[in-house]
Amino acid sequence: MRVLLVEDEVRLAENLATALRDGPGFAVDWAQDGLAGDDLARTPCYDLIVLDLMLPKLDGLGLLKRLRARRDATPVLVLTAKEGAASIIELLNAGADDYLAKPFDLGELIARAKALIRRGKGAAHPTLNVLGLEVNTLEQTVRRNNAFVDLSPTEYRVLEYLIHRPRVIVSKRELLEHLYDYNWEHHSNVIEVHVSNLRRKLDAVLPEAEPIIETMRGRGYRLAPSLPSDPESAPLLGQSTEPGQ
């Protein structure tokens, strides 16, 4: 997933970006003031915005109001040093989805970031079940036909992006924008390799089945709209495999 971080404290921003990249494997773009953040946010490629409240040029509340005024529904996690119910109510009323008071634990930030992204994709539960695949977004594990599939971190990120968009054709450019940070041009030849490896590993579990990832020539990739083991082809995003859920 791709995250926009708007934070003017350089050391904090570097720590946050490193944690988001190394932990869940997010691609992170960083803006150091509110106006720069507003410019980047106009590109509709972000799954989450992590927004500091105290920013130069345009403060976080002002940026948040601009986002919601133009009907940008990207989840926003606000970082604030302000205390008191009144300021929190103002943030939530302006359209913030969640907030963390400084100082905060990086593990909590990552957990909240993941939860907001899942909620934004319509998948409240961390386990996604689509077309016979079971993807646990917390553990970042994948099973097909109850068999564990060992994926590299990048292969997993490709699959998670596709699985949040069942039946949708995803272009190579869109995958690049979500897999890598803003300056992704030097990665432009690797998508085909990652998709090929991902398809090979997934299909090895059920070699007699049709390929689970389709290549739409000149357009991109999508999860197969139907599989022999799933004749109704009904994606169940967020469905738990645990009894009673």
PDB file of N, CA and C in Angstrom, residues 31-94:
ATOM      1  N   ALA A  31       6.130  14.693   2.605  1.00  0.00           N
ATOM      2  CA  ALA A  31       6.039  16.138   2.398  1.00  0.00           C
ATOM      3  C   ALA A  31       6.355  16.826   3.717  1.00  0.00           C
ATOM      4  N   GLN A  32       7.114  17.943   3.663  1.00  0.00           N
ATOM      5  CA  GLN A  32       7.570  18.613   4.879  1.00  0.00           C
ATOM      6  C   GLN A  32       6.719  19.810   5.277  1.00  0.00           C
ATOM      7  N   ASP A  33       5.712  20.152   4.477  1.00  0.00           N
ATOM      8  CA  ASP A  33       4.806  21.232   4.872  1.00  0.00           C
ATOM      9  C   ASP A  33       3.424  20.949   4.297  1.00  0.00           C
ATOM     10  N   GLY A  34       2.445  21.705   4.776  1.00  0.00           N
ATOM     11  CA  GLY A  34       1.071  21.428   4.382  1.00  0.00           C
ATOM     12  C   GLY A  34       0.786  21.658   2.914  1.00  0.00           C
ATOM     13  N   LEU A  35       1.383  22.677   2.314  1.00  0.00           N
ATOM     14  CA  LEU A  35       1.134  22.939   0.896  1.00  0.00           C
ATOM     15  C   LEU A  35       1.722  21.837   0.018  1.00  0.00           C
ATOM     16  N   ALA A  36       2.934  21.394   0.358  1.00  0.00           N
ATOM     17  CA  ALA A  36       3.532  20.285  -0.401  1.00  0.00           C
ATOM     18  C   ALA A  36       2.696  19.022  -0.222  1.00  0.00           C
ATOM     19  N   GLY A  37       2.185  18.802   0.983  1.00  0.00           N
ATOM     20  CA  GLY A  37       1.324  17.650   1.220  1.00  0.00           C
ATOM     21  C   GLY A  37       0.050  17.734   0.409  1.00  0.00           C
ATOM     22  N   ASP A  38      -0.518  18.934   0.312  1.00  0.00           N
ATOM     23  CA  ASP A  38      -1.736  19.126  -0.470  1.00  0.00           C
ATOM     24  C   ASP A  38      -1.477  18.834  -1.945  1.00  0.00           C
ATOM     25  N   ASP A  39      -0.337  19.264  -2.463  1.00  0.00           N
ATOM     26  CA  ASP A  39       0.002  18.995  -3.868  1.00  0.00           C
ATOM     27  C   ASP A  39       0.113  17.492  -4.125  1.00  0.00           C
ATOM     28  N   LEU A  40       0.837  16.772  -3.249  1.00  0.00           N
ATOM     29  CA  LEU A  40       0.983  15.332  -3.442  1.00  0.00           C
ATOM     30  C   LEU A  40      -0.344  14.613  -3.286  1.00  0.00           C
ATOM     31  N   ALA A  41      -1.173  15.061  -2.356  1.00  0.00           N
ATOM     32  CA  ALA A  41      -2.441  14.383  -2.098  1.00  0.00           C
ATOM     33  C   ALA A  41      -3.412  14.492  -3.266  1.00  0.00           C
ATOM     34  N   ARG A  42      -3.167  15.412  -4.176  1.00  0.00           N
ATOM     35  CA  ARG A  42      -4.040  15.533  -5.348  1.00  0.00           C
ATOM     36  C   ARG A  42      -3.829  14.395  -6.331  1.00  0.00           C
ATOM     37  N   THR A  43      -2.740  13.643  -6.156  1.00  0.00           N
ATOM     38  CA  THR A  43      -2.531  12.445  -6.959  1.00  0.00           C
ATOM     39  C   THR A  43      -3.296  11.291  -6.310  1.00  0.00           C
ATOM     40  N   PRO A  44      -4.285  10.728  -7.003  1.00  0.00           N
ATOM     41  CA  PRO A  44      -5.157   9.725  -6.360  1.00  0.00           C
ATOM     42  C   PRO A  44      -4.519   8.346  -6.293  1.00  0.00           C
ATOM     43  N   CYS A  45      -3.413   8.237  -5.565  1.00  0.00           N
ATOM     44  CA  CYS A  45      -2.734   6.939  -5.499  1.00  0.00           C
ATOM     45  C   CYS A  45      -2.448   6.508  -4.068  1.00  0.00           C
ATOM     46  N   TYR A  46      -2.972   7.244  -3.084  1.00  0.00           N
ATOM     47  CA  TYR A  46      -2.633   6.940  -1.692  1.00  0.00           C
ATOM     48  C   TYR A  46      -3.732   6.132  -1.012  1.00  0.00           C
ATOM     49  N   ASP A  47      -3.294   5.174  -0.198  1.00  0.00           N
ATOM     50  CA  ASP A  47      -4.216   4.361   0.583  1.00  0.00           C
ATOM     51  C   ASP A  47      -4.382   4.911   1.998  1.00  0.00           C
ATOM     52  N   LEU A  48      -3.477   5.802   2.409  1.00  0.00           N
ATOM     53  CA  LEU A  48      -3.522   6.398   3.740  1.00  0.00           C
ATOM     54  C   LEU A  48      -2.687   7.666   3.746  1.00  0.00           C
ATOM     55  N   ILE A  49      -3.150   8.659   4.516  1.00  0.00           N
ATOM     56  CA  ILE A  49      -2.368   9.871   4.758  1.00  0.00           C
ATOM     57  C   ILE A  49      -2.098   9.960   6.254  1.00  0.00           C
ATOM     58  N   VAL A  50      -0.813  10.043   6.620  1.00  0.00           N
ATOM     59  CA  VAL A  50      -0.419  10.267   8.009  1.00  0.00           C
ATOM     60  C   VAL A  50      -0.045  11.738   8.113  1.00  0.00           C
ATOM     61  N   LEU A  51      -0.813  12.480   8.900  1.00  0.00           N
ATOM     62  CA  LEU A  51      -0.780  13.939   8.846  1.00  0.00           C
ATOM     63  C   LEU A  51      -0.462  14.541  10.210  1.00  0.00           C
ATOM     64  N   ASP A  52       0.657  15.264  10.286  1.00  0.00           N
ATOM     65  CA  ASP A  52       0.969  16.011  11.502  1.00  0.00           C
ATOM     66  C   ASP A  52       0.058  17.235  11.571  1.00  0.00           C
ATOM     67  N   LEU A  53      -0.295  17.611  12.783  1.00  0.00           N
ATOM     68  CA  LEU A  53      -1.210  18.742  12.936  1.00  0.00           C
ATOM     69  C   LEU A  53      -0.495  20.081  12.831  1.00  0.00           C
ATOM     70  N   MET A  54       0.704  20.184  13.395  1.00  0.00           N
ATOM     71  CA  MET A  54       1.439  21.448  13.413  1.00  0.00           C
ATOM     72  C   MET A  54       2.429  21.461  12.250  1.00  0.00           C
ATOM     73  N   LEU A  55       2.069  22.134  11.174  1.00  0.00           N
ATOM     74  CA  LEU A  55       2.875  22.169   9.952  1.00  0.00           C
ATOM     75  C   LEU A  55       3.087  23.608   9.498  1.00  0.00           C
ATOM     76  N   PRO A  56       4.215  23.895   8.834  1.00  0.00           N
ATOM     77  CA  PRO A  56       4.405  25.222   8.234  1.00  0.00           C
ATOM     78  C   PRO A  56       3.578  25.371   6.956  1.00  0.00           C
ATOM     79  N   LYS A  57       3.326  26.629   6.591  1.00  0.00           N
ATOM     80  CA  LYS A  57       2.641  27.025   5.351  1.00  0.00           C
ATOM     81  C   LYS A  57       1.147  26.714   5.360  1.00  0.00           C
ATOM     82  N   LEU A  58       0.781  25.509   5.745  1.00  0.00           N
ATOM     83  CA  LEU A  58      -0.628  25.141   5.876  1.00  0.00           C
ATOM     84  C   LEU A  58      -0.704  24.077   6.956  1.00  0.00           C
ATOM     85  N   ASP A  59      -1.436  24.343   8.029  1.00  0.00           N
ATOM     86  CA  ASP A  59      -1.443  23.381   9.128  1.00  0.00           C
ATOM     87  C   ASP A  59      -2.265  22.144   8.777  1.00  0.00           C
ATOM     88  N   GLY A  60      -2.128  21.119   9.610  1.00  0.00           N
ATOM     89  CA  GLY A  60      -2.768  19.855   9.314  1.00  0.00           C
ATOM     90  C   GLY A  60      -4.276  19.943   9.239  1.00  0.00           C
ATOM     91  N   LEU A  61      -4.877  20.734  10.110  1.00  0.00           N
ATOM     92  CA  LEU A  61      -6.328  20.891  10.084  1.00  0.00           C
ATOM     93  C   LEU A  61      -6.777  21.545   8.787  1.00  0.00           C
ATOM     94  N   GLY A  62      -6.033  22.553   8.338  1.00  0.00           N
ATOM     95  CA  GLY A  62      -6.368  23.200   7.074  1.00  0.00           C
ATOM     96  C   GLY A  62      -6.247  22.243   5.897  1.00  0.00           C
ATOM     97  N   LEU A  63      -5.193  21.420   5.903  1.00  0.00           N
ATOM     98  CA  LEU A  63      -5.018  20.435   4.834  1.00  0.00           C
ATOM     99  C   LEU A  63      -6.141  19.404   4.872  1.00  0.00           C
ATOM    100  N   LEU A  64      -6.494  18.963   6.062  1.00  0.00           N
ATOM    101  CA  LEU A  64      -7.573  17.994   6.199  1.00  0.00           C
ATOM    102  C   LEU A  64      -8.878  18.551   5.641  1.00  0.00           C
ATOM    103  N   LYS A  65      -9.183  19.800   5.944  1.00  0.00           N
ATOM    104  CA  LYS A  65     -10.406  20.421   5.437  1.00  0.00           C
ATOM    105  C   LYS A  65     -10.379  20.532   3.915  1.00  0.00           C
ATOM    106  N   ARG A  66      -9.210  20.822   3.352  1.00  0.00           N
ATOM    107  CA  ARG A  66      -9.102  20.880   1.883  1.00  0.00           C
ATOM    108  C   ARG A  66      -9.380  19.514   1.264  1.00  0.00           C
ATOM    109  N   LEU A  67      -8.813  18.460   1.868  1.00  0.00           N
ATOM    110  CA  LEU A  67      -9.035  17.115   1.355  1.00  0.00           C
ATOM    111  C   LEU A  67     -10.521  16.776   1.314  1.00  0.00           C
ATOM    112  N   ARG A  68     -11.190  17.012   2.426  1.00  0.00           N
ATOM    113  CA  ARG A  68     -12.606  16.636   2.501  1.00  0.00           C
ATOM    114  C   ARG A  68     -13.480  17.560   1.653  1.00  0.00           C
ATOM    115  N   ALA A  69     -13.065  18.826   1.490  1.00  0.00           N
ATOM    116  CA  ALA A  69     -13.845  19.748   0.664  1.00  0.00           C
ATOM    117  C   ALA A  69     -13.868  19.309  -0.789  1.00  0.00           C
ATOM    118  N   ARG A  70     -12.790  18.668  -1.250  1.00  0.00           N
ATOM    119  CA  ARG A  70     -12.780  18.186  -2.638  1.00  0.00           C
ATOM    120  C   ARG A  70     -13.163  16.708  -2.724  1.00  0.00           C
ATOM    121  N   ARG A  71     -13.799  16.211  -1.661  1.00  0.00           N
ATOM    122  CA  ARG A  71     -14.366  14.861  -1.613  1.00  0.00           C
ATOM    123  C   ARG A  71     -13.295  13.770  -1.725  1.00  0.00           C
ATOM    124  N   ASP A  72     -12.126  14.052  -1.200  1.00  0.00           N
ATOM    125  CA  ASP A  72     -11.067  13.045  -1.100  1.00  0.00           C
ATOM    126  C   ASP A  72     -11.333  12.222   0.155  1.00  0.00           C
ATOM    127  N   ALA A  73     -11.664  10.943  -0.048  1.00  0.00           N
ATOM    128  CA  ALA A  73     -12.047  10.079   1.076  1.00  0.00           C
ATOM    129  C   ALA A  73     -10.887   9.229   1.592  1.00  0.00           C
ATOM    130  N   THR A  74      -9.654   9.541   1.174  1.00  0.00           N
ATOM    131  CA  THR A  74      -8.497   8.785   1.660  1.00  0.00           C
ATOM    132  C   THR A  74      -8.457   8.799   3.186  1.00  0.00           C
ATOM    133  N   PRO A  75      -8.290   7.637   3.838  1.00  0.00           N
ATOM    134  CA  PRO A  75      -8.200   7.640   5.304  1.00  0.00           C
ATOM    135  C   PRO A  75      -7.056   8.520   5.790  1.00  0.00           C
ATOM    136  N   VAL A  76      -7.313   9.270   6.864  1.00  0.00           N
ATOM    137  CA  VAL A  76      -6.316  10.191   7.412  1.00  0.00           C
ATOM    138  C   VAL A  76      -6.102   9.873   8.889  1.00  0.00           C
ATOM    139  N   LEU A  77      -4.837   9.608   9.234  1.00  0.00           N
ATOM    140  CA  LEU A  77      -4.417   9.404  10.617  1.00  0.00           C
ATOM    141  C   LEU A  77      -3.647  10.651  11.041  1.00  0.00           C
ATOM    142  N   VAL A  78      -4.171  11.384  12.013  1.00  0.00           N
ATOM    143  CA  VAL A  78      -3.578  12.648  12.438  1.00  0.00           C
ATOM    144  C   VAL A  78      -2.644  12.420  13.625  1.00  0.00           C
ATOM    145  N   LEU A  79      -1.469  13.039  13.565  1.00  0.00           N
ATOM    146  CA  LEU A  79      -0.518  13.042  14.676  1.00  0.00           C
ATOM    147  C   LEU A  79      -0.599  14.405  15.346  1.00  0.00           C
ATOM    148  N   THR A  80      -0.891  14.425  16.625  1.00  0.00           N
ATOM    149  CA  THR A  80      -1.113  15.702  17.282  1.00  0.00           C
ATOM    150  C   THR A  80      -0.443  15.762  18.652  1.00  0.00           C
ATOM    151  N   ALA A  81       0.071  16.952  18.969  1.00  0.00           N
ATOM    152  CA  ALA A  81       0.602  17.197  20.305  1.00  0.00           C
ATOM    153  C   ALA A  81      -0.416  17.943  21.153  1.00  0.00           C
ATOM    154  N   LYS A  82      -1.541  18.323  20.526  1.00  0.00           N
ATOM    155  CA  LYS A  82      -2.580  19.042  21.255  1.00  0.00           C
ATOM    156  C   LYS A  82      -3.356  18.075  22.140  1.00  0.00           C
ATOM    157  N   GLU A  83      -3.721  18.549  23.295  1.00  0.00           N
ATOM    158  CA  GLU A  83      -4.492  17.733  24.210  1.00  0.00           C
ATOM    159  C   GLU A  83      -5.862  18.368  24.438  1.00  0.00           C
ATOM    160  N   GLY A  84      -6.791  17.572  24.899  1.00  0.00           N
ATOM    161  CA  GLY A  84      -8.110  18.096  25.214  1.00  0.00           C
ATOM    162  C   GLY A  84      -9.157  17.582  24.257  1.00  0.00           C
ATOM    163  N   ALA A  85     -10.357  17.369  24.806  1.00  0.00           N
ATOM    164  CA  ALA A  85     -11.447  16.805  24.016  1.00  0.00           C
ATOM    165  C   ALA A  85     -11.858  17.734  22.885  1.00  0.00           C
ATOM    166  N   ALA A  86     -11.801  19.055  23.114  1.00  0.00           N
ATOM    167  CA  ALA A  86     -12.264  20.002  22.107  1.00  0.00           C
ATOM    168  C   ALA A  86     -11.462  19.889  20.817  1.00  0.00           C
ATOM    169  N   SER A  87     -10.122  19.794  20.927  1.00  0.00           N
ATOM    170  CA  SER A  87      -9.294  19.704  19.726  1.00  0.00           C
ATOM    171  C   SER A  87      -9.511  18.388  18.998  1.00  0.00           C
ATOM    172  N   ILE A  88      -9.715  17.302  19.745  1.00  0.00           N
ATOM    173  CA  ILE A  88      -9.954  16.004  19.123  1.00  0.00           C
ATOM    174  C   ILE A  88     -11.302  16.004  18.410  1.00  0.00           C
ATOM    175  N   ILE A  89     -12.309  16.582  19.035  1.00  0.00           N
ATOM    176  CA  ILE A  89     -13.629  16.667  18.402  1.00  0.00           C
ATOM    177  C   ILE A  89     -13.549  17.473  17.115  1.00  0.00           C
ATOM    178  N   GLU A  90     -12.782  18.562  17.143  1.00  0.00           N
ATOM    179  CA  GLU A  90     -12.626  19.375  15.933  1.00  0.00           C
ATOM    180  C   GLU A  90     -11.982  18.572  14.812  1.00  0.00           C
ATOM    181  N   LEU A  91     -10.960  17.787  15.138  1.00  0.00           N
ATOM    182  CA  LEU A  91     -10.298  16.949  14.132  1.00  0.00           C
ATOM    183  C   LEU A  91     -11.268  15.936  13.524  1.00  0.00           C
ATOM    184  N   LEU A  92     -11.986  15.242  14.380  1.00  0.00           N
ATOM    185  CA  LEU A  92     -12.908  14.213  13.901  1.00  0.00           C
ATOM    186  C   LEU A  92     -14.034  14.828  13.079  1.00  0.00           C
ATOM    187  N   ASN A  93     -14.538  15.978  13.514  1.00  0.00           N
ATOM    188  CA  ASN A  93     -15.593  16.646  12.756  1.00  0.00           C
ATOM    189  C   ASN A  93     -15.093  17.145  11.402  1.00  0.00           C
ATOM    190  N   ALA A  94     -13.792  17.452  11.322  1.00  0.00           N
ATOM    191  CA  ALA A  94     -13.217  17.917  10.055  1.00  0.00           C
ATOM    192  C   ALA A  94     -12.958  16.766   9.081  1.00  0.00           C
TER     193      ALA A  94
END
